[in-house]
Amino acid sequence: MNAVYEKLLKCYDSFEKKISFRPELALILGSGLGDYADTMDVKEVLDYRELDGFPVSTVLGHKGRFVFGYAGGVPIVAMQGRVHYYEGYPVQDVVLPTRLMKLMGAKTLFLTNAAGGINRTFNCGDFMMITDHISSFVPSPLIGANIDELGVRFPDMSEIYSKRLRNIIRNAATDERIPLREGVYVQTTGPNYESPAEIRMYSALGADAVGMSTAVEAMAARHAGMEICGISCISNLAAGISQNPLTHAEVQETADRVAPLFKRLVTRAITDISAANK
Ligand code: HPA
């Protein structure tokens, strides 16, 4: 059997033995949203370490566990601490958790992250709903033998971030009176931030925000037939747009500052998405 699929099934096996909760939506928590679980009605928790062969995140401030419970009344699994490509894992491992959440029963994937603002109209602390992404600077997570059980060899990517979900989220933000930008996310490998010349290039290519996650997860989820949406917290202005050197502390600080608003937006969006699916 395909080694990547075999590892996934092994993780699913440990999950199934330990957890009875079945989520309808999967939420990946980015910087600043790490404590989102505090707002959830938590039913069960599964440490990544309890899953055989599961990649364990090493970034400071990232916990490593799945939290199962209700957000806005909706059964969800939240990933507290994601796995990044720059940590040195093969990209197939980076997307293993996403695929696992699909096997757990989640039909929708809600991605969040902190990102640098490239679009010059963006301000620090803004939220940007992701309309599309540029993944050309990271390897595709679908490289290697195709996992036919999950999806087709050559999956369509013409609507990665569901237009239907985007409409729901836009309305949710309006109702909550939370300003919401929209734009294209470009994923880099990291861990270094970009040079100003790279940011000018990404801008010319049509990117509005830059970060070190999300696109590969979205591709794996799309391949597996999940419906996807995503929101970036613009935690800093990208290199060359910002007058100051970039630091992880700044990213964390901004993300933490706007976290209460971000949580409210995410919870409302989850409730509305679930209601629309009924
Ligand atoms: N660049 C890349 N990744 C990021 C940034 C950035 O400016 N901010 C938060 N994540």
XYZ file of N, CA, C and O in Angstrom, residues 13-188:
704
model
N -6.594 4.963 12.995
C -6.851 3.818 13.875
C -6.717 4.224 15.349
O -7.589 3.928 16.160
N -5.593 4.927 15.678
C -5.415 5.362 17.075
C -6.501 6.352 17.471
O -6.982 6.320 18.598
N -6.868 7.238 16.536
C -7.939 8.204 16.824
C -9.243 7.468 17.162
O -9.898 7.746 18.167
N -9.584 6.526 16.303
C -10.863 5.820 16.436
C -10.953 5.059 17.761
O -12.020 4.952 18.355
N -9.802 4.553 18.212
C -9.782 3.785 19.459
C -9.942 4.687 20.681
O -10.412 4.253 21.724
N -9.487 5.962 20.542
C -9.451 6.842 21.713
C -10.604 7.836 21.784
O -10.957 8.296 22.865
N -11.123 8.235 20.625
C -12.073 9.353 20.585
C -13.408 8.915 19.988
O -13.441 8.313 18.905
N -14.499 9.275 20.681
C -15.817 8.899 20.151
C -16.477 10.067 19.408
O -17.413 9.874 18.648
N -15.961 11.290 19.630
C -16.533 12.503 19.032
C -16.344 12.497 17.512
O -15.276 12.123 17.031
N -17.366 12.903 16.781
C -17.255 13.000 15.320
C -17.583 14.427 14.866
O -18.715 14.865 14.980
N -16.576 15.154 14.389
C -16.771 16.565 14.009
C -17.392 16.719 12.624
O -17.193 15.871 11.754
N -18.115 17.810 12.435
C -18.602 18.088 11.068
C -17.710 19.127 10.385
O -17.725 19.249 9.172
N -16.921 19.861 11.182
C -16.044 20.891 10.614
C -14.674 20.811 11.286
O -14.584 20.532 12.484
N -13.627 21.032 10.490
C -12.255 21.041 11.012
C -11.731 22.468 10.988
O -11.855 23.165 9.974
N -11.168 22.890 12.116
C -10.653 24.260 12.238
C -9.162 24.200 12.540
O -8.749 23.579 13.524
N -8.357 24.817 11.705
C -6.919 24.878 11.976
C -6.607 26.257 12.547
O -6.903 27.281 11.921
N -6.055 26.257 13.746
C -5.823 27.507 14.469
C -4.435 28.064 14.190
O -3.430 27.399 14.414
N -4.389 29.302 13.711
C -3.117 29.963 13.465
C -2.655 30.734 14.675
O -3.307 30.715 15.727
N -1.532 31.432 14.526
C -0.986 32.253 15.614
C -2.068 33.194 16.139
O -2.791 33.814 15.363
N -2.170 33.282 17.460
C -3.131 34.199 18.059
C -4.447 33.517 18.392
O -5.139 33.920 19.304
N -4.765 32.470 17.631
C -6.017 31.761 17.893
C -5.778 30.489 18.703
O -6.699 29.704 18.920
N -4.536 30.321 19.127
C -4.142 29.097 19.829
C -5.037 28.740 20.999
O -5.278 27.570 21.259
N -5.567 29.784 21.676
C -6.406 29.490 22.848
C -7.895 29.526 22.505
O -8.738 29.672 23.380
N -8.205 29.376 21.222
C -9.611 29.366 20.789
C -10.402 28.290 21.532
O -11.596 28.465 21.815
N -9.702 27.196 21.869
C -10.358 26.075 22.557
C -11.004 26.524 23.863
O -11.992 25.930 24.297
N -10.473 27.597 24.469
C -11.054 28.111 25.719
C -12.497 28.591 25.518
O -13.260 28.671 26.477
N -12.833 28.949 24.292
C -14.193 29.428 24.015
C -15.107 28.275 23.598
O -16.291 28.468 23.377
N -14.524 27.070 23.453
C -15.309 25.915 23.010
C -15.887 25.150 24.196
O -15.361 25.210 25.304
N -16.950 24.423 23.916
C -17.476 23.464 24.879
C -16.733 22.147 24.579
O -17.150 21.376 23.720
N -15.607 21.972 25.278
C -14.685 20.873 24.941
C -15.209 19.533 25.464
O -15.616 19.432 26.618
N -15.190 18.537 24.606
C -15.654 17.199 24.991
C -14.493 16.213 25.137
O -14.462 15.408 26.056
N -13.554 16.278 24.198
C -12.421 15.347 24.243
C -11.180 16.031 23.684
O -11.286 16.990 22.913
N -10.004 15.534 24.093
C -8.736 16.102 23.621
C -7.818 14.951 23.236
O -7.793 13.911 23.891
N -7.087 15.141 22.153
C -6.146 14.101 21.721
C -4.791 14.747 21.413
O -4.684 15.558 20.482
N -3.787 14.398 22.211
C -2.433 14.910 21.987
C -1.839 14.283 20.731
O -1.989 13.090 20.521
N -1.147 15.091 19.932
C -0.535 14.545 18.721
C 0.412 13.394 19.066
O 0.576 12.452 18.305
N 1.021 13.491 20.249
C 1.999 12.466 20.662
C 1.369 11.090 20.825
O 2.057 10.078 20.816
N 0.050 11.098 20.992
C -0.647 9.819 21.160
C -0.900 9.108 19.837
O -1.401 7.988 19.818
N -0.570 9.808 18.739
C -0.805 9.217 17.422
C 0.516 8.749 16.830
O 1.433 9.544 16.655
N 0.569 7.495 16.513
C 1.782 6.876 15.975
C 2.204 7.506 14.658
O 1.436 7.499 13.698
N 3.447 8.067 14.624
C 3.970 8.598 13.363
C 3.484 9.995 13.040
O 3.802 10.551 11.988
N 2.699 10.588 13.949
C 2.152 11.920 13.698
C 3.242 12.980 13.852
O 3.994 12.967 14.816
N 3.366 13.931 12.892
C 4.373 14.993 13.026
C 4.005 15.934 14.161
O 2.872 16.397 14.233
N 4.935 16.209 15.047
C 4.659 17.040 16.222
C 5.305 18.409 16.059
O 6.500 18.497 15.799
N 4.507 19.474 16.191
C 4.981 20.844 15.963
C 6.015 21.267 17.007
O 5.928 20.916 18.168
N 6.998 22.054 16.551
C 8.096 22.453 17.431
C 8.110 23.949 17.715
O 8.934 24.430 18.470
N 7.204 24.718 17.062
C 7.242 26.176 17.212
C 6.769 26.595 18.595
O 5.782 26.077 19.107
N 7.462 27.544 19.144
C 7.109 28.084 20.456
C 5.707 28.689 20.379
O 5.360 29.372 19.445
N 4.908 28.448 21.377
C 3.565 29.018 21.378
C 2.564 28.157 20.627
O 1.402 28.498 20.525
N 3.015 27.056 20.037
C 2.109 26.127 19.368
C 1.953 24.880 20.220
O 2.921 24.162 20.445
N 0.739 24.647 20.687
C 0.470 23.395 21.388
C 0.257 22.334 20.329
O -0.010 22.644 19.180
N 0.332 21.097 20.712
C 0.122 20.051 19.725
C -0.990 19.093 20.090
O -0.735 18.059 20.690
N -2.218 19.456 19.771
C -3.327 18.547 20.083
C -4.578 18.865 19.279
O -4.751 19.995 18.806
N -5.416 17.852 19.142
C -6.748 18.050 18.578
C -7.707 18.286 19.738
O -7.673 17.552 20.728
N -8.546 19.302 19.594
C -9.571 19.567 20.606
C -10.935 19.313 19.957
O -11.246 19.903 18.915
N -11.709 18.422 20.562
C -13.028 18.072 20.035
C -14.097 18.689 20.916
O -14.022 18.602 22.155
N -15.077 19.317 20.292
C -16.151 19.912 21.074
C -17.023 20.799 20.211
O -16.955 20.742 18.978
N -17.793 21.657 20.867
C -18.754 22.501 20.164
C -18.294 23.957 20.136
O -17.887 24.501 21.154
N -18.373 24.540 18.955
C -18.108 25.978 18.788
C -19.358 26.575 18.169
O -19.767 26.143 17.076
N -19.985 27.506 18.874
C -21.242 28.074 18.384
C -22.275 26.983 18.153
O -23.078 27.075 17.230
N -22.220 25.934 18.965
C -23.194 24.842 18.867
C -22.865 23.796 17.808
O -23.612 22.832 17.633
N -21.750 23.964 17.121
C -21.400 23.064 16.015
C -20.301 22.091 16.451
O -19.301 22.524 17.036
N -20.458 20.792 16.161
C -19.414 19.836 16.508
C -18.183 20.015 15.611
O -18.271 19.832 14.394
N -17.072 20.384 16.228
C -15.864 20.640 15.437
C -14.645 19.936 16.047
O -14.664 19.529 17.210
N -13.619 19.801 15.232
C -12.294 19.449 15.742
C -11.389 20.644 15.452
O -11.336 21.138 14.326
N -10.728 21.145 16.489
C -9.799 22.256 16.308
C -8.380 21.734 16.453
O -8.074 20.977 17.377
N -7.560 22.139 15.517
C -6.156 21.735 15.561
C -5.375 22.837 16.261
O -5.200 23.929 15.720
N -4.940 22.529 17.467
C -4.211 23.508 18.263
C -2.722 23.246 18.050
O -2.145 22.361 18.674
N -2.120 24.000 17.166
C -0.725 23.751 16.788
C -0.691 23.002 15.483
O -1.029 21.826 15.427
N -0.330 23.696 14.409
C -0.247 23.017 13.120
C 1.197 22.651 12.858
O 2.099 23.029 13.610
N 1.405 21.896 11.808
C 2.745 21.461 11.437
C 3.177 22.298 10.234
O 2.422 22.467 9.288
N 4.375 22.870 10.314
C 4.862 23.727 9.221
C 5.956 23.025 8.419
O 6.754 22.275 8.959
N 5.998 23.333 7.150
C 7.005 22.744 6.260
C 8.426 23.105 6.709
O 9.345 22.311 6.645
N 8.590 24.342 7.228
C 9.940 24.790 7.611
C 10.499 24.028 8.803
O 11.685 24.139 9.114
N 9.649 23.268 9.476
C 10.144 22.474 10.602
C 10.959 21.277 10.113
O 11.647 20.639 10.911
N 10.869 21.014 8.821
C 11.696 19.962 8.251
C 10.942 18.688 7.894
O 11.546 17.721 7.437
N 9.631 18.697 8.105
C 8.849 17.515 7.729
C 8.612 17.482 6.238
O 8.462 18.528 5.609
N 8.529 16.289 5.661
C 8.106 16.205 4.265
C 6.704 16.810 4.147
O 5.913 16.730 5.098
N 6.420 17.417 3.009
C 5.134 18.117 2.865
C 3.948 17.155 3.028
O 2.864 17.556 3.468
N 4.171 15.877 2.728
C 3.089 14.896 2.919
C 2.747 14.749 4.400
O 1.590 14.485 4.752
N 3.743 14.923 5.274
C 3.481 14.889 6.714
C 2.767 16.162 7.174
O 1.947 16.134 8.090
N 3.125 17.282 6.531
C 2.513 18.559 6.903
C 0.990 18.505 6.720
O 0.241 19.093 7.495
N 0.549 17.765 5.702
C -0.893 17.714 5.429
C -1.575 16.479 6.024
O -2.785 16.305 5.870
N -0.817 15.647 6.706
C -1.418 14.446 7.317
C -2.563 14.806 8.278
O -3.643 14.208 8.218
N -2.358 15.813 9.162
C -3.454 16.170 10.069
C -4.726 16.603 9.333
O -5.831 16.261 9.756
N -4.560 17.333 8.240
C -5.725 17.777 7.464
C -6.480 16.573 6.930
O -7.704 16.471 7.036
N -5.737 15.639 6.357
C -6.365 14.430 5.806
C -7.024 13.608 6.908
O -8.099 13.043 6.731
N -6.365 13.593 8.063
C -6.908 12.833 9.190
C -8.247 13.426 9.633
O -9.200 12.686 9.928
N -8.340 14.752 9.667
C -9.589 15.395 10.091
C -10.713 15.113 9.098
O -11.871 15.014 9.472
N -10.341 14.951 7.842
C -11.333 14.543 6.836
C -11.836 13.128 7.161
O -13.035 12.860 7.161
N -10.911 12.228 7.485
C -11.308 10.860 7.828
C -12.159 10.831 9.102
O -13.014 9.969 9.270
N -11.890 11.803 10.022
C -12.685 11.879 11.260
C -14.142 12.214 10.967
O -14.990 12.092 11.849
N -14.395 12.728 9.767
C -15.773 13.044 9.386
C -16.016 14.499 9.014
O -17.130 14.859 8.617
N -14.986 15.333 9.139
C -15.164 16.759 8.833
C -15.323 16.970 7.326
O -14.481 16.522 6.549
N -16.393 17.643 6.960
C -16.634 17.900 5.530
C -16.120 19.274 5.131
O -15.845 19.537 3.973
N -16.000 20.152 6.140
C -15.562 21.526 5.887
C -14.225 21.755 6.571
O -14.018 21.301 7.695
N -13.332 22.467 5.890
C -12.067 22.863 6.508
C -12.032 24.380 6.623
O -12.203 25.090 5.626
N -11.825 24.851 7.850
C -11.744 26.289 8.126
C -10.294 26.581 8.516
O -9.835 26.176 9.578
N -9.593 27.294 7.639
C -8.172 27.591 7.868
C -8.001 28.987 8.444
O -8.663 29.931 8.001
N -7.139 29.127 9.425
C -6.784 30.454 9.918
C -5.262 30.543 10.003
O -4.571 29.524 10.108
N -4.758 31.755 9.928
C -3.312 31.959 10.048
C -3.013 33.416 10.349
O -3.902 34.263 10.289
N -1.760 33.668 10.667
C -1.263 35.040 10.732
C -0.455 35.252 9.454
O 0.241 34.342 9.011
N -0.584 36.423 8.852
C 0.100 36.660 7.584
C 0.595 38.091 7.510
O 0.075 38.983 8.186
N 1.601 38.291 6.674
C 2.127 39.628 6.434
C 1.307 40.301 5.340
O 0.993 39.680 4.320
N 0.972 41.568 5.545
C 0.174 42.288 4.558
C 1.021 42.814 3.413
O 2.005 43.526 3.630
N 0.655 42.433 2.202
C 1.350 42.910 0.999
C 0.539 44.037 0.367
O 1.090 45.041 -0.085
N -0.765 43.841 0.308
C -1.676 44.864 -0.224
C -1.513 46.139 0.606
O -1.669 46.116 1.829
N -1.200 47.241 -0.072
C -0.854 48.478 0.647
C -2.045 49.139 1.331
O -1.870 50.065 2.114
N -3.252 48.679 1.011
C -4.414 49.243 1.709
C -4.682 48.507 3.027
O -5.550 48.904 3.791
N -3.944 47.416 3.276
C -4.158 46.641 4.507
C -3.453 47.297 5.693
O -2.371 47.863 5.556
N -4.082 47.146 6.852
C -3.460 47.607 8.098
C -3.178 46.417 8.999
O -3.837 45.384 8.902
N -2.238 46.630 9.883
C -1.918 45.653 10.907
C -3.171 45.382 11.740
O -3.820 46.334 12.181
N -3.502 44.105 11.911
C -4.669 43.766 12.716
C -5.932 43.545 11.887
O -6.958 43.126 12.420
N -5.856 43.804 10.570
C -7.000 43.521 9.686
C -7.211 42.013 9.559
O -6.277 41.225 9.747
N -8.432 41.638 9.183
C -8.710 40.248 8.811
C -8.916 40.185 7.310
O -9.569 41.049 6.728
N -8.340 39.173 6.687
C -8.488 38.990 5.238
C -9.059 37.611 4.943
O -8.437 36.599 5.253
N -10.245 37.582 4.373
C -10.787 36.306 3.913
C -10.017 35.883 2.659
O -9.821 36.690 1.745
N -9.580 34.646 2.647
C -8.764 34.162 1.529
C -9.675 33.795 0.355
O -10.583 32.978 0.500
N -9.435 34.426 -0.784
C -10.251 34.157 -1.977
C -9.577 33.139 -2.884
O -10.235 32.440 -3.647
N -8.245 33.070 -2.794
C -7.478 32.146 -3.635
C -6.052 32.144 -3.090
O -5.729 32.949 -2.204
N -5.227 31.250 -3.595
C -3.847 31.257 -3.117
C -2.844 31.016 -4.237
O -3.202 30.568 -5.328
N -1.587 31.345 -3.944
C -0.460 31.031 -4.834
C 0.429 30.069 -4.064
O 0.946 30.397 -2.994
N 0.571 28.850 -4.610
C 1.336 27.821 -3.907
C 2.597 27.428 -4.677
O 3.262 26.459 -4.322
N 2.890 28.209 -5.714
C 3.979 27.836 -6.633
C 5.365 27.871 -5.997
O 6.325 27.420 -6.606
N 5.480 28.407 -4.791
C 6.800 28.508 -4.145
C 7.003 27.442 -3.074
O 8.002 27.460 -2.361
N 6.031 26.532 -2.974
C 6.160 25.380 -2.060
C 5.813 24.118 -2.854
O 5.067 24.185 -3.826
N 6.359 22.975 -2.436
C 6.035 21.752 -3.171
C 4.575 21.345 -2.966
O 4.007 21.597 -1.895
N 3.990 20.736 -3.972
C 2.618 20.243 -3.832
C 2.608 19.061 -2.873
O 3.444 18.164 -2.968
N 1.648 19.024 -1.955
C 1.527 17.892 -1.028
C 1.019 16.638 -1.740
O 0.974 15.571 -1.140
N 0.646 16.788 -3.004
C 0.075 15.657 -3.747
C 1.121 14.938 -4.582
O 0.809 13.988 -5.302
N 2.392 15.392 -4.481
C 3.480 14.732 -5.201
C 3.682 13.337 -4.621
O 3.589 13.137 -3.406
N 3.945 12.396 -5.493
C 4.097 10.998 -5.076
C 2.908 10.201 -5.569
O 1.994 10.764 -6.198
N 2.915 8.910 -5.283
C 1.805 8.059 -5.730
C 0.490 8.661 -5.247
O 0.384 9.093 -4.101
N -0.500 8.719 -6.131
C -1.775 9.297 -5.709
C -2.488 8.381 -4.719
O -2.425 7.155 -4.832
N -3.135 9.001 -3.727
C -3.968 8.219 -2.805
C -5.371 8.198 -3.400
O -6.176 9.102 -3.178
N -5.627 7.153 -4.181
C -6.900 7.066 -4.908
C -8.092 7.058 -3.961
O -9.181 7.505 -4.323
N -7.868 6.535 -2.746
C -8.963 6.473 -1.767
C -9.415 7.871 -1.357
O -10.529 8.051 -0.869
N -8.533 8.875 -1.500
C -8.879 10.240 -1.097
C -9.376 11.075 -2.268
O -10.316 11.865 -2.134
N -8.704 10.955 -3.405
C -9.072 11.816 -4.530
C -8.338 11.439 -5.802
O -7.558 10.486 -5.825
N -8.580 12.235 -6.834
C -8.046 11.910 -8.157
C -6.595 12.382 -8.325
O -6.097 13.207 -7.550
N -5.919 11.860 -9.300
C -4.513 12.197 -9.576
C -4.330 13.685 -9.899
O -3.383 14.320 -9.460
N -5.226 14.217 -10.715
C -5.089 15.600 -11.182
C -6.293 16.431 -10.735
O -7.186 16.717 -11.535
N -6.314 16.822 -9.465
C -7.508 17.520 -8.959
C -7.609 18.956 -9.459
O -6.608 19.649 -9.603
N -8.829 19.359 -9.693
C -9.129 20.726 -10.110
C -8.896 21.688 -8.941
O -9.199 21.354 -7.795
N -8.313 22.848 -9.222
C -8.068 23.840 -8.163
C -8.658 25.192 -8.569
O -8.158 26.248 -8.183
N -9.718 25.174 -9.372
C -10.240 26.459 -9.856
C -11.117 27.166 -8.824
O -11.384 28.356 -8.963
N -11.540 26.435 -7.785
C -12.256 27.124 -6.691
C -11.865 26.459 -5.370
O -12.649 25.747 -4.758
N -10.642 26.727 -4.937
C -10.130 26.081 -3.715
C -10.922 26.577 -2.508
O -11.357 25.795 -1.667
N -11.093 27.881 -2.413
C -11.816 28.489 -1.291
C -13.250 28.732 -1.762
O -13.485 29.585 -2.616
N -14.144 27.925 -1.232
C -15.526 27.854 -1.692
C -16.219 29.219 -1.753
O -16.256 29.961 -0.766
N -16.777 29.506 -2.914
C -17.498 30.766 -3.110
C -18.712 30.811 -2.178
O -19.030 31.861 -1.610
N -19.342 29.669 -2.016
C -20.517 29.573 -1.134
C -20.134 29.939 0.300
O -20.795 30.746 0.947
N -19.030 29.380 0.780
C -18.595 29.681 2.149
C -18.137 31.125 2.278
O -18.349 31.769 3.306
N -17.517 31.630 1.229
C -17.075 33.037 1.268
C -18.273 33.972 1.422
O -18.212 34.958 2.161
N -19.358 33.649 0.728
C -20.567 34.481 0.853
C -21.118 34.435 2.275
O -21.513 35.462 2.827
N -21.100 33.244 2.866
C -21.613 33.083 4.232
C -20.756 33.895 5.207
O -21.261 34.610 6.075
N -19.438 33.804 5.044
C -18.515 34.494 5.963
C -18.615 36.010 5.797
O -18.585 36.765 6.776
N -18.742 36.449 4.553
C -18.868 37.899 4.300
C -20.096 38.444 5.027
O -20.048 39.478 5.691
N -21.200 37.718 4.922
C -22.438 38.139 5.601
C -22.295 38.072 7.112
O -22.793 38.953 7.827
N -21.600 37.042 7.597
C -21.392 36.892 9.045
C -20.598 38.089 9.575
O -20.932 38.659 10.620
N -19.566 38.484 8.846
C -18.726 39.619 9.263
C -19.539 40.912 9.268
O -19.436 41.722 10.192
N -20.358 41.099 8.244
C -21.208 42.296 8.169
C -22.150 42.341 9.364
O -22.275 43.368 10.029
N -22.814 41.214 9.636
C -23.750 41.132 10.770
C -23.056 41.440 12.088
O -23.630 42.066 12.974
N -21.825 40.970 12.234
C -21.071 41.175 13.472
C -20.367 42.541 13.485
O -19.665 42.864 14.438
N -20.509 43.286 12.400
C -19.845 44.583 12.228
C -18.330 44.467 12.401
O -17.678 45.295 13.050
N -17.791 43.394 11.828
C -16.334 43.209 11.848
C -15.827 43.438 10.419
O -16.215 42.724 9.503
N -14.972 44.458 10.235
C -14.456 44.725 8.882
C -13.674 43.525 8.361
O -12.892 42.922 9.099
N -13.926 43.166 7.121
C -13.275 41.985 6.540
C -12.738 42.312 5.158
O -13.490 42.697 4.266
N -11.424 42.179 5.011
C -10.799 42.362 3.695
C -10.877 41.034 2.954
O -11.158 40.004 3.554
N -10.530 41.057 1.672
C -10.472 39.814 0.911
C -9.226 39.842 0.050
O -8.799 40.914 -0.383
N -8.643 38.684 -0.174
C -7.476 38.688 -1.036
C -6.816 37.341 -1.218
O -7.274 36.323 -0.704
N -5.721 37.383 -1.959
C -4.967 36.182 -2.338
C -3.797 35.989 -1.375
O -3.062 36.933 -1.080
N -3.656 34.751 -0.916
C -2.598 34.386 0.043
C -1.490 33.665 -0.715
O -1.770 32.763 -1.507
N -0.266 34.048 -0.478
C 0.858 33.301 -1.057
C 1.602 32.592 0.073
O 1.877 33.189 1.117
N 1.870 31.298 -0.142
C 2.637 30.543 0.867
C 4.097 30.467 0.463
O 4.438 30.153 -0.682
N 4.965 30.771 1.419
C 6.404 30.574 1.244
C 6.812 29.416 2.155
O 6.030 29.001 3.013
